[in-house]
Amino acid sequence: MPAAAQSGSTIRVRLADGFDFPVGKPDADGFYKARGYWPNGHLGEDWNGRGGGDTDLGEPIYAMGRGVVILSQNIGVGWGNCILVRHIFREADGKIAMVDSLYGHLHERKVKLHDLVEKGQLVGTMGGNNGMYPVHLHLEVRKNLQIGMNRSSFARDSSNYYSPTAFINARRVLPSSMQKYAVPVNNFAPYGRALADTNSDGSSTATVDVPTFKGSSGTGKDDSKLDDDFWSRLKVKMRNGQTTNATDEKR
C-alpha cells in the first residue's frame, strides 16, 4: 500500500542504513561546498557544481538516506521549491533517532508528500529559486522535528541543527533491518503560521510523540519577517560572491 494511503499521523518506515551526500552521489563528486554551516548564521550548506556559474541547473538531487517525504511544496519567498525528508535511524549507542533533511531552492520537485524514498533516490533538481540566487542546493539537517519551514521561530544553532557534512560523515553506514517504525508526519505548521493547531497540509494537528529540544522558542510567534530579512541579505552576499567558512571538516 502506498505510504500516502496509510491513515493516522504516522507512517511506518524502515531504519536508514546510512547517509550519503545528496549531490554527485554518493561522495559529492563534481561538486563543492560553497557555503558551510555556521550556528546563528548559515544553518545549512550550499553545494555548487564545479563547472561554475549556473552550469549545474537541473543537476539531480538525491535523498541522503531512506525516509519519508514530509513536505514537497513551492514555499515561495526565499525558499522556492523545497523537499523535506524525515529519516529514522539507529545511532552507534543503539538509540533510535530521527532527523529531517531539507533540500531547498530546487528547480523541480520529483517526489510528493508522504512518498517513501530510498538513499540515493532522485527527489528534485538543482535550481536557484527562479533566478533569485545563483544555482545551488541549500541542504539542512534538523534535530528538531517541529521546525518545518518556520525556521525563525526556533534557536538558530546546534541545539536544533546538525552540520550536514559532519552528520553524513559520521553515519555513512548504519545497522538496519526489515522492521518498520512509526514516524510522525504533519507535525509542523505551514510557513508563516502558528506552530500549533495546524498541520503542514492545513488540517487539524493530531497528537504525536515528537522529541523536544532545548532552544526552541515554543511561543508560536510568527517571525516570518525575520526569515525574509535573512533571505534578502543572503541574496546580496551570493551575488557579491561572498561565502562563509564551515564549522565542520571538509568532505
CSV table of C-alpha atoms in Angstrom, one decimal:
chain,number,residue,atom,x,y,z
A,1,MET,CA,0.0,0.0,0.0
A,2,PRO,CA,1.4,3.4,-0.9
A,3,ALA,CA,2.5,5.4,2.2
A,4,ALA,CA,0.1,8.2,1.3
A,5,ALA,CA,-2.8,5.8,1.7
A,6,GLN,CA,-2.0,5.0,5.3
A,7,SER,CA,-4.2,6.6,7.9
A,8,GLY,CA,-3.3,8.4,11.1
A,9,SER,CA,-0.5,10.8,11.9
A,10,THR,CA,2.4,8.4,11.5
A,11,ILE,CA,3.9,6.4,8.6
A,12,ARG,CA,5.9,3.3,9.1
A,13,VAL,CA,9.4,3.5,7.8
A,14,ARG,CA,12.4,1.2,7.9
A,15,LEU,CA,15.6,2.4,9.5
A,16,ALA,CA,18.1,4.2,7.3
A,17,ASP,CA,21.1,2.1,6.5
A,18,GLY,CA,23.4,5.1,6.2
A,19,PHE,CA,23.7,8.5,4.7
A,20,ASP,CA,25.3,9.8,1.5
A,21,PHE,CA,25.8,13.3,0.0
A,22,PRO,CA,22.7,14.4,-2.0
A,23,VAL,CA,24.8,15.7,-4.9
A,24,GLY,CA,27.3,13.7,-7.1
A,25,LYS,CA,26.2,10.6,-5.2
A,26,PRO,CA,27.5,9.1,-3.1
A,27,ASP,CA,30.5,11.3,-2.4
A,28,ALA,CA,29.6,14.7,-3.9
A,29,ASP,CA,31.9,14.1,-7.0
A,30,GLY,CA,31.8,17.1,-9.2
A,31,PHE,CA,30.5,19.4,-6.5
A,32,TYR,CA,32.0,21.6,-3.8
A,33,LYS,CA,30.7,23.2,-0.6
A,34,ALA,CA,30.5,27.0,-1.4
A,35,ARG,CA,29.0,27.9,2.0
A,36,GLY,CA,29.2,26.0,5.2
A,37,TYR,CA,27.1,25.5,8.3
A,38,TRP,CA,27.5,28.3,10.8
A,39,PRO,CA,25.4,28.5,14.0
A,40,ASN,CA,23.4,31.7,14.3
A,41,GLY,CA,24.3,32.4,10.7
A,42,HIS,CA,24.0,30.0,7.8
A,43,LEU,CA,22.1,27.0,9.1
A,44,GLY,CA,23.0,24.6,6.3
A,45,GLU,CA,25.4,24.1,3.4
A,46,ASP,CA,25.3,25.4,-0.1
A,47,TRP,CA,26.5,22.9,-2.8
A,48,ASN,CA,27.6,24.1,-6.2
A,49,GLY,CA,28.8,22.3,-9.3
A,50,ARG,CA,32.5,22.7,-10.2
A,51,GLY,CA,31.6,24.0,-13.7
A,52,GLY,CA,30.8,27.4,-12.2
A,53,GLY,CA,28.0,29.8,-12.8
A,54,ASP,CA,24.6,28.2,-13.4
A,55,THR,CA,26.1,25.2,-15.3
A,56,ASP,CA,24.6,23.0,-12.5
A,57,LEU,CA,21.0,24.0,-13.3
A,58,GLY,CA,18.9,20.9,-13.4
A,59,GLU,CA,21.5,18.6,-11.8
A,60,PRO,CA,19.9,15.7,-9.9
A,61,ILE,CA,19.4,16.0,-6.1
A,62,TYR,CA,19.1,12.7,-4.2
A,63,ALA,CA,17.7,11.7,-0.8
A,64,MET,CA,20.6,11.5,1.6
A,65,GLY,CA,19.1,8.4,3.2
A,66,ARG,CA,16.0,6.3,3.5
A,67,GLY,CA,12.9,8.1,4.8
A,68,VAL,CA,9.5,9.6,4.2
A,69,VAL,CA,8.7,12.9,2.4
A,70,ILE,CA,7.0,15.2,4.9
A,71,LEU,CA,6.9,18.3,2.7
A,72,SER,CA,7.0,18.8,-1.1
A,73,GLN,CA,6.0,22.4,-1.9
A,74,ASN,CA,6.9,25.7,-3.5
A,75,ILE,CA,7.1,27.9,-0.4
A,76,GLY,CA,8.0,31.0,-2.4
A,77,VAL,CA,9.8,33.9,-0.7
A,78,GLY,CA,13.5,32.9,-0.2
A,79,TRP,CA,12.9,29.2,-0.2
A,80,GLY,CA,11.3,28.4,-3.5
A,81,ASN,CA,10.7,24.7,-4.2
A,82,CYS,CA,11.6,22.6,-1.1
A,83,ILE,CA,11.6,19.0,-0.1
A,84,LEU,CA,11.7,17.8,3.5
A,85,VAL,CA,12.5,14.1,4.2
A,86,ARG,CA,12.3,12.6,7.7
A,87,HIS,CA,14.7,9.8,8.5
A,88,ILE,CA,14.7,7.3,11.4
A,89,PHE,CA,18.0,5.6,12.2
A,90,ARG,CA,19.9,3.8,14.9
A,91,GLU,CA,22.8,5.7,16.4
A,92,ALA,CA,26.1,4.0,17.4
A,93,ASP,CA,24.9,3.7,21.0
A,94,GLY,CA,21.8,1.8,19.9
A,95,LYS,CA,19.3,4.6,20.4
A,96,ILE,CA,16.7,5.3,17.7
A,97,ALA,CA,16.8,8.9,16.5
A,98,MET,CA,15.1,11.0,13.8
A,99,VAL,CA,16.2,13.9,11.7
A,100,ASP,CA,14.8,16.0,8.9
A,101,SER,CA,16.8,16.8,5.7
A,102,LEU,CA,15.8,19.8,3.7
A,103,TYR,CA,16.6,20.4,0.0
A,104,GLY,CA,16.0,24.0,-0.9
A,105,HIS,CA,15.8,26.3,-4.0
A,106,LEU,CA,15.0,23.4,-6.3
A,107,HIS,CA,14.3,23.8,-10.0
A,108,GLU,CA,11.9,20.8,-9.9
A,109,ARG,CA,10.4,18.5,-7.2
A,110,LYS,CA,10.3,14.9,-8.1
A,111,VAL,CA,8.6,13.4,-5.0
A,112,LYS,CA,5.3,14.2,-3.3
A,113,LEU,CA,4.0,14.3,0.2
A,114,HIS,CA,4.3,11.0,2.1
A,115,ASP,CA,6.3,9.2,-0.5
A,116,LEU,CA,8.7,6.7,0.9
A,117,VAL,CA,12.2,7.2,-0.5
A,118,GLU,CA,15.5,5.3,-0.5
A,119,LYS,CA,19.0,6.6,-0.1
A,120,GLY,CA,20.2,7.9,-3.5
A,121,GLN,CA,16.7,8.3,-4.9
A,122,LEU,CA,16.0,11.3,-7.1
A,123,VAL,CA,13.9,13.9,-5.1
A,124,GLY,CA,14.5,17.0,-7.2
A,125,THR,CA,16.8,19.0,-9.5
A,126,MET,CA,19.1,21.9,-8.6
A,127,GLY,CA,17.9,25.4,-9.1
A,128,GLY,CA,18.2,29.0,-7.8
A,129,ASN,CA,14.6,29.8,-6.7
A,130,ASN,CA,13.6,31.0,-10.2
A,131,GLY,CA,16.7,33.2,-10.6
A,132,MET,CA,16.7,34.8,-7.1
A,133,TYR,CA,20.1,33.1,-6.4
A,134,PRO,CA,22.9,31.6,-8.4
A,135,VAL,CA,22.0,27.9,-8.9
A,136,HIS,CA,22.9,25.8,-5.9
A,137,LEU,CA,21.5,23.3,-3.4
A,138,HIS,CA,20.7,24.5,0.1
A,139,LEU,CA,21.0,21.5,2.4
A,140,GLU,CA,19.9,21.4,6.1
A,141,VAL,CA,19.8,18.6,8.6
A,142,ARG,CA,17.5,19.3,11.6
A,143,LYS,CA,17.4,17.7,15.0
A,144,ASN,CA,14.1,19.4,15.9
A,145,LEU,CA,11.2,17.8,14.0
A,146,GLN,CA,8.9,20.7,14.6
A,147,ILE,CA,10.8,23.4,12.6
A,148,GLY,CA,9.2,22.7,9.2
A,149,MET,CA,9.5,25.9,7.2
A,150,ASN,CA,9.2,28.3,10.3
A,151,ARG,CA,12.9,28.4,10.9
A,152,SER,CA,12.9,31.9,12.6
A,153,SER,CA,10.7,30.6,15.4
A,154,PHE,CA,13.5,28.4,16.7
A,155,ALA,CA,17.0,28.9,18.0
A,156,ARG,CA,19.4,29.1,15.0
A,157,ASP,CA,22.1,27.0,16.5
A,158,SER,CA,23.3,23.4,17.1
A,159,SER,CA,20.6,22.7,19.6
A,160,ASN,CA,18.3,22.4,16.6
A,161,TYR,CA,20.6,21.7,13.6
A,162,TYR,CA,23.5,19.4,12.6
A,163,SER,CA,26.3,20.4,10.4
A,164,PRO,CA,25.3,18.4,7.3
A,165,THR,CA,28.8,17.2,6.3
A,166,ALA,CA,29.7,16.2,9.9
A,167,PHE,CA,26.3,14.3,10.2
A,168,ILE,CA,26.8,12.4,7.0
A,169,ASN,CA,30.4,11.6,7.5
A,170,ALA,CA,29.7,10.2,11.0
A,171,ARG,CA,26.9,7.9,9.7
A,172,ARG,CA,27.8,6.7,6.2
A,173,VAL,CA,26.9,3.1,7.2
A,174,LEU,CA,24.3,2.2,9.8
A,175,PRO,CA,22.7,-1.0,11.0
A,176,SER,CA,19.2,-1.6,9.6
A,177,SER,CA,16.6,-4.4,9.4
A,178,MET,CA,13.2,-5.2,7.8
A,179,GLN,CA,11.4,-3.8,10.8
A,180,LYS,CA,9.4,-0.7,10.4
A,181,TYR,CA,9.0,2.1,12.9
A,182,ALA,CA,6.2,4.7,13.3
A,183,VAL,CA,7.4,8.1,12.1
A,184,PRO,CA,5.3,11.2,12.9
A,185,VAL,CA,4.2,13.3,9.9
A,186,ASN,CA,2.3,16.6,9.6
A,187,ASN,CA,3.5,17.8,13.0
A,188,PHE,CA,4.6,21.4,12.0
A,189,ALA,CA,2.8,24.5,10.8
A,190,PRO,CA,2.8,25.9,7.2
A,191,TYR,CA,5.2,28.7,6.5
A,192,GLY,CA,4.4,31.9,8.4
A,193,ARG,CA,1.6,30.4,10.5
A,194,ALA,CA,1.3,29.4,14.2
A,195,LEU,CA,3.3,26.4,15.3
A,196,ALA,CA,0.2,24.8,16.9
A,197,ASP,CA,-3.2,23.7,15.8
A,198,THR,CA,-2.4,23.2,12.1
A,199,ASN,CA,-0.6,20.7,10.0
A,200,SER,CA,1.6,21.2,7.0
A,201,ASP,CA,-1.5,20.4,4.9
A,202,GLY,CA,-3.7,22.8,6.8
A,203,SER,CA,-5.7,20.2,8.7
A,204,SER,CA,-6.0,19.9,12.5
A,205,THR,CA,-3.0,18.6,14.3
A,206,ALA,CA,-3.1,15.1,15.7
A,207,THR,CA,-1.2,14.5,18.9
A,208,VAL,CA,2.1,12.8,18.2
A,209,ASP,CA,5.1,11.9,20.4
A,210,VAL,CA,7.8,14.2,19.0
A,211,PRO,CA,11.0,14.8,20.8
A,212,THR,CA,11.5,18.3,22.1
A,213,PHE,CA,14.9,20.1,22.0
A,214,LYS,CA,16.5,22.8,24.1
A,215,GLY,CA,16.5,26.1,22.2
A,216,SER,CA,13.1,26.0,20.5
A,217,SER,CA,11.0,29.1,21.4
A,218,GLY,CA,7.8,27.3,21.9
A,219,THR,CA,5.9,30.6,21.6
A,220,GLY,CA,4.2,30.0,18.3
A,221,LYS,CA,5.1,33.6,17.4
A,222,ASP,CA,5.0,34.4,13.7
A,223,ASP,CA,8.6,35.5,12.9
A,224,SER,CA,8.5,35.1,9.1
A,225,LYS,CA,9.6,38.6,8.6
A,226,LEU,CA,12.9,37.8,10.2
A,227,ASP,CA,13.4,34.9,7.8
A,228,ASP,CA,12.5,37.2,4.9
A,229,ASP,CA,15.3,39.6,6.0
A,230,PHE,CA,17.7,36.7,6.2
A,231,TRP,CA,17.0,35.7,2.6
A,232,SER,CA,17.4,39.3,1.4
A,233,ARG,CA,20.8,39.5,3.0
A,234,LEU,CA,21.8,36.1,1.6
A,235,LYS,CA,20.9,37.1,-1.9
A,236,VAL,CA,23.2,40.2,-1.7
A,237,LYS,CA,26.1,38.1,-0.3
A,238,MET,CA,25.8,35.4,-3.0
A,239,ARG,CA,25.5,38.0,-5.8
A,240,ASN,CA,28.8,39.5,-4.5
A,241,GLY,CA,30.5,36.2,-4.4
A,242,GLN,CA,30.7,36.1,-0.6
A,243,THR,CA,30.9,32.7,1.2
A,244,THR,CA,31.1,31.6,4.8
A,245,ASN,CA,33.5,29.1,6.4
A,246,ALA,CA,32.2,25.8,7.7
A,247,THR,CA,32.4,24.7,11.2
A,248,ASP,CA,32.9,21.0,10.2
A,249,GLU,CA,35.6,19.2,8.3
A,250,LYS,CA,35.7,19.3,4.5
A,251,ARG,CA,34.3,16.4,2.6
